[in-house]
Short mmCIF file of C-alpha atoms and ligand atoms in Angstrom, two decimals:
data_model
loop_
_atom_site.label_atom_id
_atom_site.label_comp_id
_atom_site.label_asym_id
_atom_site.label_seq_id
_atom_site.Cartn_x
_atom_site.Cartn_y
_atom_site.Cartn_z
CA MET A 1 114.01 144.98 76.60
CA GLU A 2 112.10 144.34 73.45
CA MET A 3 112.33 147.50 71.37
CA ARG A 4 110.10 146.55 68.45
CA PHE A 5 106.99 147.26 70.51
CA ASP A 6 105.46 150.87 71.09
CA LYS A 7 104.63 149.26 74.40
CA ARG A 8 105.28 147.06 77.27
CA ILE A 9 102.19 146.50 79.09
CA LEU A 10 101.84 144.01 82.02
CA CYS A 11 99.31 142.49 83.66
CA ILE A 12 99.81 140.92 87.18
CA GLY A 13 96.59 137.77 88.31
CA ALA A 14 96.49 136.14 85.58
CA GLY A 15 92.60 134.88 86.54
CA TYR A 16 89.36 135.58 84.92
CA VAL A 17 89.42 139.07 84.67
CA GLY A 18 92.89 139.67 83.25
CA GLY A 19 93.56 137.11 81.52
CA PRO A 20 90.36 137.71 79.03
CA THR A 21 91.42 141.58 79.16
CA MET A 22 94.65 140.80 78.07
CA ALA A 23 94.51 138.48 75.35
CA MET A 24 91.74 141.48 73.66
CA ILE A 25 95.07 143.74 73.69
CA ALA A 26 97.06 141.97 72.37
CA ALA A 27 94.87 140.14 70.03
CA LYS A 28 94.08 144.01 68.84
CA CYS A 29 97.21 145.46 69.11
CA PRO A 30 100.04 143.85 67.51
CA GLN A 31 102.16 146.94 68.43
CA TYR A 32 102.36 146.36 72.29
CA GLN A 33 104.14 143.67 74.37
CA VAL A 34 102.03 142.13 76.68
CA THR A 35 102.86 139.76 79.66
CA MET A 36 101.01 138.30 81.90
CA VAL A 37 102.53 137.53 85.49
CA ASP A 38 100.71 135.50 88.11
CA VAL A 39 102.10 134.24 91.35
CA LYS A 40 100.66 130.63 90.68
CA GLU A 41 102.59 128.68 88.21
CA GLU A 42 100.36 126.00 87.24
CA LYS A 43 97.90 128.76 85.70
CA ILE A 44 101.01 130.40 83.90
CA ALA A 45 101.11 126.74 82.03
CA ALA A 46 98.15 126.30 81.53
CA TRP A 47 97.95 129.51 80.22
CA GLN A 48 100.63 128.72 77.39
CA THR A 49 98.57 125.27 75.96
CA ASP A 50 95.20 124.91 74.31
CA ASN A 51 93.76 123.65 78.14
CA LEU A 52 93.65 127.67 79.10
CA PRO A 53 92.64 127.53 82.94
CA ILE A 54 89.21 129.01 82.54
CA TYR A 55 86.86 128.59 80.09
CA GLU A 56 85.28 131.18 77.70
CA PRO A 57 83.31 130.77 74.25
CA GLY A 58 85.97 132.47 72.17
CA LEU A 59 88.51 132.88 74.19
CA LEU A 60 91.12 129.98 72.96
CA GLU A 61 91.10 131.27 69.37
CA LEU A 62 91.49 135.05 70.83
CA VAL A 63 94.94 134.04 72.84
CA LYS A 64 95.81 132.31 69.96
CA GLN A 65 95.78 135.12 67.88
CA ALA A 66 98.21 136.75 70.03
CA ARG A 67 100.89 134.30 71.81
CA GLY A 68 103.73 134.06 71.55
CA ARG A 69 103.72 137.27 69.12
CA ASN A 70 102.74 140.03 71.31
CA LEU A 71 101.27 138.31 74.22
CA PHE A 72 103.78 136.32 76.59
CA PHE A 73 103.53 134.73 79.98
CA SER A 74 105.88 134.27 82.82
CA THR A 75 106.15 134.13 86.87
CA ASP A 76 109.03 136.32 86.75
CA ILE A 77 106.66 138.94 88.51
CA LEU A 78 109.37 141.75 89.02
CA ALA A 79 111.11 141.71 86.16
CA GLY A 80 108.03 142.14 84.14
CA ILE A 81 107.22 145.40 86.21
CA ARG A 82 110.74 146.65 85.81
CA GLU A 83 110.14 146.44 81.97
CA ALA A 84 106.83 146.86 81.55
CA GLU A 85 105.42 150.93 81.02
CA ILE A 86 101.27 150.54 82.10
CA ILE A 87 101.10 147.43 84.91
CA PHE A 88 97.33 146.84 85.26
CA VAL A 89 96.49 144.66 88.37
CA SER A 90 93.40 142.44 88.73
CA VAL A 91 94.98 140.48 91.29
CA ASN A 92 91.56 139.02 93.36
CA THR A 93 90.39 141.39 96.19
CA PRO A 94 87.50 138.92 97.99
CA THR A 95 85.86 139.12 100.92
CA LYS A 96 87.85 139.60 103.96
CA SER A 97 87.75 136.39 105.86
CA PHE A 98 89.06 137.55 109.32
CA GLY A 99 89.05 140.91 111.63
CA GLU A 100 87.64 144.14 111.68
CA GLY A 101 85.00 143.86 108.47
CA ALA A 102 84.95 140.40 107.92
CA GLY A 103 82.49 138.75 106.08
CA LYS A 104 81.98 142.31 104.42
CA ALA A 105 84.83 144.49 103.25
CA ALA A 106 87.72 143.25 100.85
CA ASP A 107 90.33 142.18 101.82
CA LEU A 108 93.13 144.21 100.26
CA GLN A 109 96.42 142.20 101.35
CA TYR A 110 97.04 141.12 97.14
CA TRP A 111 97.03 143.97 96.37
CA GLU A 112 99.34 145.76 99.21
CA LYS A 113 101.45 142.92 98.78
CA THR A 114 101.44 143.89 95.00
CA ALA A 115 102.01 147.82 94.92
CA ARG A 116 105.03 146.73 97.12
CA SER A 117 106.68 144.96 94.31
CA ILE A 118 106.03 147.17 91.92
CA VAL A 119 108.29 149.91 94.38
CA LYS A 120 110.81 147.14 94.73
CA ALA A 121 111.10 145.99 91.14
CA SER A 122 110.87 149.65 89.47
CA GLU A 123 113.56 151.84 88.01
CA SER A 124 111.15 154.22 85.60
CA PRO A 125 107.82 155.80 85.87
CA LYS A 126 105.04 153.58 85.24
CA ILE A 127 101.60 153.92 84.98
CA ILE A 128 99.59 151.57 87.43
CA VAL A 129 95.77 150.58 86.10
CA GLU A 130 93.80 149.25 88.90
CA LYS A 131 91.35 146.48 87.03
CA SER A 132 90.46 144.62 90.18
CA THR A 133 87.38 146.04 91.69
CA LEU A 134 88.33 148.09 94.72
CA PRO A 135 86.74 150.36 97.26
CA VAL A 136 85.94 153.76 96.43
CA ARG A 137 89.37 155.84 97.42
CA THR A 138 91.56 152.38 97.49
CA ALA A 139 94.09 154.21 94.38
CA LYS A 140 94.83 156.71 97.60
CA ALA A 141 95.99 154.33 99.54
CA MET A 142 97.91 152.83 96.58
CA GLU A 143 99.76 156.14 96.03
CA ARG A 144 100.64 156.31 99.49
CA ILE A 145 102.09 152.84 99.16
CA LEU A 146 103.73 153.91 95.75
CA SER A 147 105.21 157.15 96.83
CA ALA A 148 106.86 156.14 99.70
CA ASN A 149 109.66 154.85 97.42
CA PRO A 150 113.48 155.82 98.15
CA LYS A 151 114.07 156.11 94.73
CA GLY A 152 111.57 159.07 93.93
CA VAL A 153 110.37 156.84 90.88
CA ARG A 154 107.03 158.55 90.23
CA PHE A 155 103.69 156.24 89.93
CA GLU A 156 100.47 157.11 88.32
CA VAL A 157 97.30 155.44 89.25
CA LEU A 158 94.19 155.38 86.92
CA SER A 159 91.37 153.41 88.11
CA ASN A 160 89.54 151.13 84.93
CA PRO A 161 87.21 148.98 86.07
CA GLU A 162 86.27 145.66 84.55
CA PHE A 163 82.65 145.52 83.21
CA LEU A 164 82.55 142.31 81.74
CA ALA A 165 80.40 138.89 81.95
CA GLU A 166 81.65 135.41 82.66
CA GLY A 167 80.58 133.31 79.52
CA THR A 168 80.54 136.50 77.32
CA ALA A 169 83.43 137.83 78.09
CA VAL A 170 85.30 137.80 74.73
CA THR A 171 82.23 139.46 73.05
CA ASP A 172 81.84 142.07 75.69
CA LEU A 173 85.50 142.85 75.67
CA GLU A 174 85.65 142.89 71.79
CA ASN A 175 82.29 145.53 71.84
CA PRO A 176 81.77 146.91 75.59
CA ASP A 177 78.42 149.07 76.36
CA ARG A 178 81.73 151.26 77.50
CA VAL A 179 84.93 151.37 78.74
CA LEU A 180 85.35 153.65 81.78
CA ILE A 181 88.57 155.66 82.94
CA GLY A 182 89.37 157.49 86.20
CA SER A 183 92.56 159.42 86.76
CA ARG A 184 93.33 162.16 88.76
CA GLU A 185 92.91 165.73 87.20
CA THR A 186 96.66 166.96 87.44
CA GLU A 187 98.57 167.31 84.18
CA SER A 188 100.35 163.84 84.68
CA GLY A 189 96.58 162.20 85.90
CA LEU A 190 95.59 163.63 82.09
CA ARG A 191 98.58 162.19 80.62
CA ALA A 192 98.60 158.64 82.00
CA ARG A 193 94.68 158.53 81.30
CA ARG A 194 95.07 159.86 77.32
CA GLU A 195 97.16 156.70 76.80
CA LEU A 196 95.16 154.62 78.52
CA VAL A 197 92.63 156.11 75.98
CA ASP A 198 95.08 155.13 73.26
CA ILE A 199 94.79 151.54 74.25
CA TYR A 200 91.23 151.08 73.90
CA ALA A 201 90.81 153.23 71.08
CA ASN A 202 92.28 150.49 69.08
CA TRP A 203 89.01 148.70 68.62
CA VAL A 204 86.53 150.95 70.91
CA PRO A 205 84.65 153.62 69.82
CA ARG A 206 86.15 157.00 71.22
CA GLU A 207 82.69 158.26 72.27
CA LYS A 208 82.17 154.91 74.44
CA ILE A 209 85.50 155.55 76.33
CA LEU A 210 84.17 157.60 79.37
CA THR A 211 86.90 159.27 81.53
CA SER A 212 86.35 160.36 85.37
CA ASN A 213 87.98 161.33 88.13
CA VAL A 214 89.54 158.27 89.94
CA TRP A 215 86.89 157.72 92.62
CA SER A 216 84.36 158.43 90.20
CA ALA A 217 85.41 155.43 88.10
CA GLU A 218 85.64 153.05 91.80
CA LEU A 219 82.08 153.92 92.77
CA SER A 220 80.56 153.52 89.10
CA LYS A 221 81.53 148.89 88.78
CA LEU A 222 80.52 148.96 92.27
CA ALA A 223 77.16 150.94 91.81
CA ALA A 224 76.73 149.14 88.51
CA ASN A 225 76.64 145.74 90.15
CA ALA A 226 74.76 146.67 93.21
CA PHE A 227 72.06 147.83 90.58
CA LEU A 228 72.04 144.61 88.39
CA ALA A 229 72.09 142.64 91.38
CA GLN A 230 68.47 144.36 92.31
CA ARG A 231 66.98 143.86 89.74
CA ILE A 232 67.60 140.14 90.19
CA SER A 233 66.89 140.64 93.69
CA SER A 234 63.58 142.79 92.94
CA ILE A 235 62.41 139.99 90.49
CA ASN A 236 63.25 137.50 92.70
CA SER A 237 61.25 138.42 95.51
CA ILE A 238 57.89 139.30 92.78
CA SER A 239 58.29 135.31 92.24
CA ALA A 240 57.47 134.43 95.64
CA LEU A 241 54.22 136.82 95.36
CA CYS A 242 53.15 134.89 92.00
CA GLU A 243 53.58 131.85 93.31
CA ARG A 244 50.85 133.02 95.79
CA THR A 245 48.71 134.31 94.23
CA ARG A 246 48.61 131.96 91.03
CA ALA A 247 50.51 134.65 88.47
CA ASP A 248 53.11 134.03 86.29
CA ILE A 249 56.43 135.59 86.66
CA ALA A 250 57.71 135.95 83.05
CA GLU A 251 54.28 137.58 82.03
CA VAL A 252 55.14 140.04 84.67
CA SER A 253 58.76 140.11 83.53
CA ARG A 254 57.79 140.76 79.85
CA ALA A 255 55.12 143.14 80.85
CA ILE A 256 57.61 145.08 83.47
CA GLY A 257 60.03 145.48 80.42
CA MET A 258 58.40 146.70 77.74
CA ASP A 259 58.29 149.55 79.63
CA GLN A 260 61.33 150.94 77.81
CA ARG A 261 62.44 153.23 81.61
CA ILE A 262 62.63 150.03 83.17
CA GLY A 263 64.56 147.29 80.71
CA SER A 264 63.90 143.75 79.42
CA ARG A 265 67.07 142.93 80.44
CA PHE A 266 68.24 141.01 83.88
CA LEU A 267 64.15 140.11 84.78
CA GLN A 268 65.04 136.41 84.21
CA ALA A 269 63.64 134.74 88.67
CA SER A 270 65.77 132.34 89.15
CA VAL A 271 67.28 130.04 91.76
CA GLY A 272 69.17 133.21 92.50
CA PHE A 273 72.27 135.00 92.12
CA GLY A 274 75.71 134.28 91.86
CA GLY A 275 79.03 135.08 90.78
CA SER A 276 82.40 136.23 92.65
CA CYS A 277 81.09 139.77 92.68
CA PHE A 278 77.43 140.25 92.64
CA LYS A 279 77.50 139.60 96.75
CA LYS A 280 81.59 140.66 97.24
CA ASP A 281 80.72 144.46 95.84
CA ILE A 282 77.24 144.96 97.35
CA LEU A 283 79.11 143.95 101.26
CA ASN A 284 81.97 145.72 100.22
CA LEU A 285 79.63 149.09 99.31
CA VAL A 286 77.29 148.64 102.43
CA TYR A 287 81.09 148.37 104.29
CA ILE A 288 82.05 151.61 102.93
CA CYS A 289 78.21 153.07 103.79
CA GLU A 290 78.89 151.93 107.20
CA ASN A 291 82.09 153.42 107.30
CA TYR A 292 81.07 157.20 106.03
CA GLY A 293 77.58 156.67 108.75
CA LEU A 294 74.98 156.13 106.22
CA GLN A 295 73.31 153.44 107.98
CA GLU A 296 69.68 153.42 106.09
CA ILE A 297 71.67 153.22 102.37
CA ALA A 298 73.80 150.22 104.23
CA GLU A 299 70.70 148.26 105.25
CA TYR A 300 69.15 149.63 101.36
CA TRP A 301 71.83 147.20 100.00
CA GLN A 302 72.36 144.75 102.67
CA ASN A 303 68.69 143.75 101.85
CA VAL A 304 69.72 143.12 98.06
CA VAL A 305 71.86 140.31 99.35
CA LYS A 306 69.25 139.18 101.91
CA ILE A 307 66.33 138.17 99.34
CA ASN A 308 68.92 136.08 97.08
CA GLU A 309 69.61 134.01 99.73
CA TYR A 310 65.92 133.80 100.91
CA GLN A 311 65.28 132.82 97.64
CA GLU A 312 68.16 130.45 97.68
CA HIS A 313 66.48 128.79 100.45
CA ARG A 314 63.15 128.94 99.44
CA PHE A 315 64.00 127.09 96.57
CA VAL A 316 65.87 124.30 99.12
CA LYS A 317 62.61 124.55 101.50
CA THR A 318 59.73 124.23 98.74
CA MET A 319 61.92 120.87 97.65
CA ILE A 320 61.28 119.18 100.49
CA ARG A 321 58.17 120.11 101.55
CA VAL A 322 56.44 118.82 98.37
CA MET A 323 58.29 115.70 98.42
CA PHE A 324 56.54 114.62 101.73
CA ASN A 325 58.80 117.27 104.23
CA THR A 326 61.23 114.43 103.61
CA VAL A 327 64.43 113.73 101.45
CA ALA A 328 67.26 111.88 103.82
CA ASP A 329 68.69 108.96 101.45
CA LYS A 330 67.01 110.00 98.43
CA ARG A 331 69.09 111.01 95.03
CA ILE A 332 68.48 114.40 93.77
CA ALA A 333 70.08 114.90 91.10
CA LEU A 334 71.58 118.31 90.40
CA PHE A 335 71.35 119.84 86.70
CA GLY A 336 73.81 122.28 86.93
CA PHE A 337 76.86 123.63 89.05
CA SER A 338 78.11 126.85 87.82
CA PHE A 339 77.16 129.82 88.60
CA LYS A 340 75.35 130.97 85.38
CA LYS A 341 75.92 128.83 81.45
CA ASP A 342 78.88 128.71 79.78
CA THR A 343 80.81 128.79 82.68
CA GLY A 344 82.50 126.52 84.15
CA ASP A 345 82.82 129.07 87.14
CA THR A 346 81.17 128.24 91.11
CA ARG A 347 81.84 130.73 93.32
CA GLU A 348 79.09 132.20 95.54
CA SER A 349 77.14 129.74 92.51
CA ALA A 350 73.69 129.05 94.65
CA ALA A 351 73.99 125.51 93.30
CA ILE A 352 76.29 124.96 96.37
CA TYR A 353 73.89 126.29 98.61
CA VAL A 354 71.36 124.32 97.89
CA ALA A 355 73.59 120.91 97.61
CA ARG A 356 74.76 121.87 101.52
CA LYS A 357 70.80 122.75 102.51
CA LEU A 358 70.01 118.93 100.34
CA LEU A 359 72.84 117.26 102.31
CA ALA A 360 72.47 119.07 105.63
CA GLU A 361 68.86 116.47 105.58
CA ASN A 362 70.55 113.41 104.19
CA ALA A 363 70.14 113.32 100.68
CA ARG A 364 72.05 111.90 98.11
CA VAL A 365 73.17 114.99 95.49
CA ILE A 366 74.70 113.97 92.11
CA VAL A 367 76.04 117.25 90.48
CA THR A 368 76.17 117.05 86.32
CA ASP A 369 77.84 120.07 84.57
CA PRO A 370 79.51 119.75 81.38
CA GLN A 371 81.90 122.45 82.59
CA ALA A 372 81.93 123.43 86.27
CA LEU A 373 82.48 119.09 88.06
CA PRO A 374 86.17 119.76 88.28
CA ASN A 375 85.42 122.88 90.67
CA ALA A 376 82.12 121.25 91.89
CA ARG A 377 83.67 118.61 93.32
CA GLU A 378 87.17 121.06 94.65
CA GLU A 379 83.45 122.76 96.92
CA LEU A 380 82.02 119.68 98.32
CA LYS A 381 85.11 117.65 98.82
CA ASP A 382 84.28 117.62 102.32
CA ALA A 383 81.43 116.15 101.41
CA GLY A 384 82.67 113.09 100.68
CA ALA A 385 80.60 110.01 99.29
CA ALA A 386 77.22 111.68 99.90
CA VAL A 387 78.18 113.05 96.41
CA GLU A 388 78.41 111.92 93.70
CA TYR A 389 79.59 114.21 90.05
CA GLU A 390 78.50 112.45 86.60
CA GLU A 391 79.64 114.01 83.34
CA ASP A 392 76.14 112.26 81.35
CA PRO A 393 72.88 113.93 82.47
CA TYR A 394 70.78 110.53 81.71
CA ARG A 395 73.03 108.98 83.88
CA ALA A 396 72.79 111.72 87.10
CA ALA A 397 69.11 111.12 86.82
CA GLU A 398 69.01 107.25 86.51
CA ASN A 399 67.14 106.30 89.96
CA ALA A 400 66.62 110.12 90.98
CA HIS A 401 63.67 111.07 92.98
CA ALA A 402 63.82 114.40 92.19
CA ILE A 403 66.21 117.05 89.51
CA ALA A 404 66.72 120.54 90.84
CA VAL A 405 68.03 122.31 87.41
CA LEU A 406 70.83 124.83 88.55
CA THR A 407 72.26 126.23 85.89
CA GLU A 408 70.55 127.58 81.86
CA TRP A 409 73.18 125.52 80.41
CA ASP A 410 71.13 124.89 76.58
CA LEU A 411 71.62 121.28 76.55
CA TYR A 412 69.06 120.89 79.79
CA ARG A 413 66.34 121.94 77.32
CA GLU A 414 67.15 119.50 75.09
CA LEU A 415 67.09 117.02 76.81
CA ASP A 416 64.76 113.56 76.57
CA TYR A 417 62.12 114.04 78.90
CA ARG A 418 60.93 110.79 78.21
CA ARG A 419 64.12 108.91 78.21
CA ILE A 420 64.38 110.74 82.17
CA TYR A 421 60.74 109.97 83.09
CA ALA A 422 61.32 106.31 82.57
CA SER A 423 64.48 105.99 84.78
CA VAL A 424 63.29 108.40 87.65
CA GLU A 425 61.83 107.18 90.57
CA LYS A 426 57.78 107.97 90.85
CA PRO A 427 56.43 110.26 91.19
CA ALA A 428 58.70 112.28 89.59
CA PHE A 429 59.90 115.54 90.38
CA ILE A 430 61.44 118.37 88.88
CA PHE A 431 62.15 121.47 90.09
CA ASP A 432 63.62 124.41 87.75
CA GLY A 433 65.34 126.30 89.18
CA ARG A 434 66.03 128.66 85.87
CA ASN A 435 62.31 128.46 84.19
CA ILE A 436 63.98 126.65 80.83
CA LEU A 437 62.48 123.13 80.55
CA PRO A 438 59.09 122.93 78.72
CA HIS A 439 56.80 122.77 82.18
CA GLN A 440 53.88 121.56 80.60
CA GLU A 441 55.29 119.04 78.21
CA LEU A 442 56.67 117.73 81.50
CA TYR A 443 53.53 117.07 83.29
CA GLU A 444 52.15 115.79 80.41
CA ILE A 445 54.94 112.72 80.47
CA GLY A 446 54.33 112.52 84.20
CA PHE A 447 56.47 114.85 85.91
CA ASN A 448 55.44 116.98 88.94
CA VAL A 449 56.72 120.21 87.73
CA PHE A 450 57.94 123.43 90.57
CA PRO A 451 58.72 126.44 88.51
CA ILE A 452 59.81 129.56 90.08
CA GLY A 453 57.26 132.17 90.05
CA LYS A 454 55.18 130.35 88.19
CA PRO A 455 52.44 127.87 89.39
CA SER A 456 53.04 124.15 89.43
CA LEU A 457 51.96 121.48 87.68
CA ARG A 458 50.65 117.83 90.15
CA HIS A 459 49.88 115.05 89.18
CA PHE A 460 48.54 114.70 93.04
C1 UDX B 1 89.55 139.23 90.60
C2 UDX B 1 88.80 139.77 91.84
O1 UDX B 1 88.23 138.91 92.16
C3 UDX B 1 87.64 140.85 91.26
O2 UDX B 1 87.68 141.63 92.48
C4 UDX B 1 88.71 142.28 90.60
O3 UDX B 1 87.82 142.54 89.84
C5 UDX B 1 89.14 141.31 89.51
O4 UDX B 1 90.14 140.55 90.05
P1 UDX B 1 89.24 137.25 89.41
O5 UDX B 1 90.04 137.54 87.38
O6 UDX B 1 87.67 136.98 88.42
O7 UDX B 1 88.49 138.30 90.09
O8 UDX B 1 90.02 136.53 89.87
P2 UDX B 1 90.78 135.61 89.71
O9 UDX B 1 90.63 134.04 88.60
O10 UDX B 1 91.20 134.75 91.40
O11 UDX B 1 92.18 135.87 89.38
C6 UDX B 1 93.22 136.66 90.38
C7 UDX B 1 94.13 136.12 89.86
O12 UDX B 1 95.49 136.75 90.32
C8 UDX B 1 95.20 134.21 90.62
O13 UDX B 1 95.62 134.29 89.18
C9 UDX B 1 95.82 134.48 91.54
O14 UDX B 1 97.11 133.44 91.54
C10 UDX B 1 96.60 135.78 91.20
N1 UDX B 1 97.32 136.46 92.21
C11 UDX B 1 96.39 136.87 93.42
C12 UDX B 1 98.84 136.96 92.08
O15 UDX B 1 99.29 136.95 91.03
N2 UDX B 1 99.38 137.63 92.85
C13 UDX B 1 98.64 137.74 94.29
O16 UDX B 1 99.16 138.18 94.92
C14 UDX B 1 97.42 137.37 94.20
C1 UDX B 2 78.65 140.53 87.07
C2 UDX B 2 78.24 141.58 85.35
O1 UDX B 2 77.24 140.90 85.10
C3 UDX B 2 79.88 142.26 85.33
O2 UDX B 2 79.54 143.60 84.14
C4 UDX B 2 80.81 142.87 85.87
O3 UDX B 2 82.33 142.81 85.10
C5 UDX B 2 81.18 141.33 87.11
O4 UDX B 2 79.70 140.85 88.03
P1 UDX B 2 79.35 138.26 85.96
O5 UDX B 2 79.26 137.54 87.55
O6 UDX B 2 79.78 136.76 85.01
O7 UDX B 2 78.97 139.64 85.49
O8 UDX B 2 77.40 137.10 85.41
P2 UDX B 2 76.21 137.83 85.59
O9 UDX B 2 75.50 137.31 84.47
O10 UDX B 2 75.98 139.04 85.60
O11 UDX B 2 74.91 136.99 86.16
C6 UDX B 2 75.37 136.90 87.97
C7 UDX B 2 74.02 135.92 88.00
O12 UDX B 2 72.76 136.67 88.33
C8 UDX B 2 74.62 134.77 87.32
O13 UDX B 2 74.36 133.77 88.84
C9 UDX B 2 73.02 134.95 86.82
O14 UDX B 2 72.30 133.37 86.84
C10 UDX B 2 72.26 135.24 87.14
N1 UDX B 2 71.06 136.14 86.52
C11 UDX B 2 71.54 137.08 85.88
C12 UDX B 2 69.81 136.14 87.29
O15 UDX B 2 69.78 135.47 87.95
N2 UDX B 2 68.61 136.77 86.51
C13 UDX B 2 69.15 137.00 85.57
O16 UDX B 2 68.12 138.66 85.01
C14 UDX B 2 70.34 137.90 85.16
#
């Protein structure tokens, strides 16, 4: 065991959440040894190169500050557990695809297997930190598994949900709105809580480190994501009405957002929210409500997901309708495939729905994206030759019957749309699912322009 470090921290699950979080702790706290383990060997190998397994602005620089100094990577999970005093668990907790609660409940099998590995390998007391987003009262189940160990090793389970958003993970971790730490309010629970507070206090102001009981911490994470998603569904619901009434969603967003009680952020109408968390966490909340007999509450939150699906559906329906009710054999260029800009992540991206719907109409789809092409290929691999993948947006647009902007990458604002107009089929159509393009300018070039929640600009 390395004795030159004050603490030995382990993180099980080196993904989007575990990776950046541990890199930040290691960079800010050279006095701690931070080790990341994962079942996927190729992921662990990639973390040790300059080609990290995930794309996040600023992450490589952060990793390089600490890698080999106090940040280590390994596939030996059991040895990692044995050595550590504090273990963060950030394995994935996807929506269950089978059995009871399928399509809603969280699939906790990885979490439980991890808990069993911890029991198996531990020879000394440990603090276990839930980083994965979990259903309320999961910590209880974990405590049961952990305490059923014949060796009598003591574990304290804390909930420390992560609020980072992809694409801004590094700045979110460096300067968080708050850090939330839930513990039992027993003597040993409070001691464990203090240990974790001390880690974050290395760079986060104390007043931003909130402590609570475990259940509040677990529920706060689900509620925060549900509230954020609800804002998007709310503005998207109004966008549909704008299109019918010739009101402009950007003007409405600005007007309501200046009310300080409402606030201006997360009011950007779009083709729909994606990402690995929003839908999963809301469905999870719905499932928990149903389990406690709160049917009305479950339905209330379910509708946030329903409106999102409606918005995706509405977008494609508009495309088909205005392109003379058929897209069969037409080339449609999708600008962006990631669920938002500055990430290569495509999980639950609205682009997946849009692409599939167009393919079902026998369209030919050309996907372009600066970071997400590998994931897009994986996502659509069953579609075969009906989909083309093209790095260069100009080439993607060549001979296209329509362009649909699905991710708000900055580069799409800056393209030479005169050049693009010259190479596309006429009449030319642009569907701006993110409202990022200069619509009037495009119209003047010759495009028929269909934004979200704004009057369309058409030449016919
Ligand atoms: C995941 C969950 O999706 C989210 O609910 C939670 O809040 C945090 O963890 P993310 O980090 O985005 O989010 O997931 P992912 O990038 O898939 O990383 C999870 C990692 O755990 C993967 O690298 C996977 O290989 C690893 N893993 C999974 C293990 O090491 N052991 C397991 O048993 C299962
Ligand atoms: C979210 C939460 O923000 C974060 O706190 C939590 O830890 C994980 O889930 P993330 O999924 O990475 O983070 O991205 P986020 O920036 O929240 O965006 C989610 C989706 O909503 C994206 O598809 C984005 O394009 C969309 N969105 C966001 C809108 O459509 N309009 C908006 O105004 C904001």
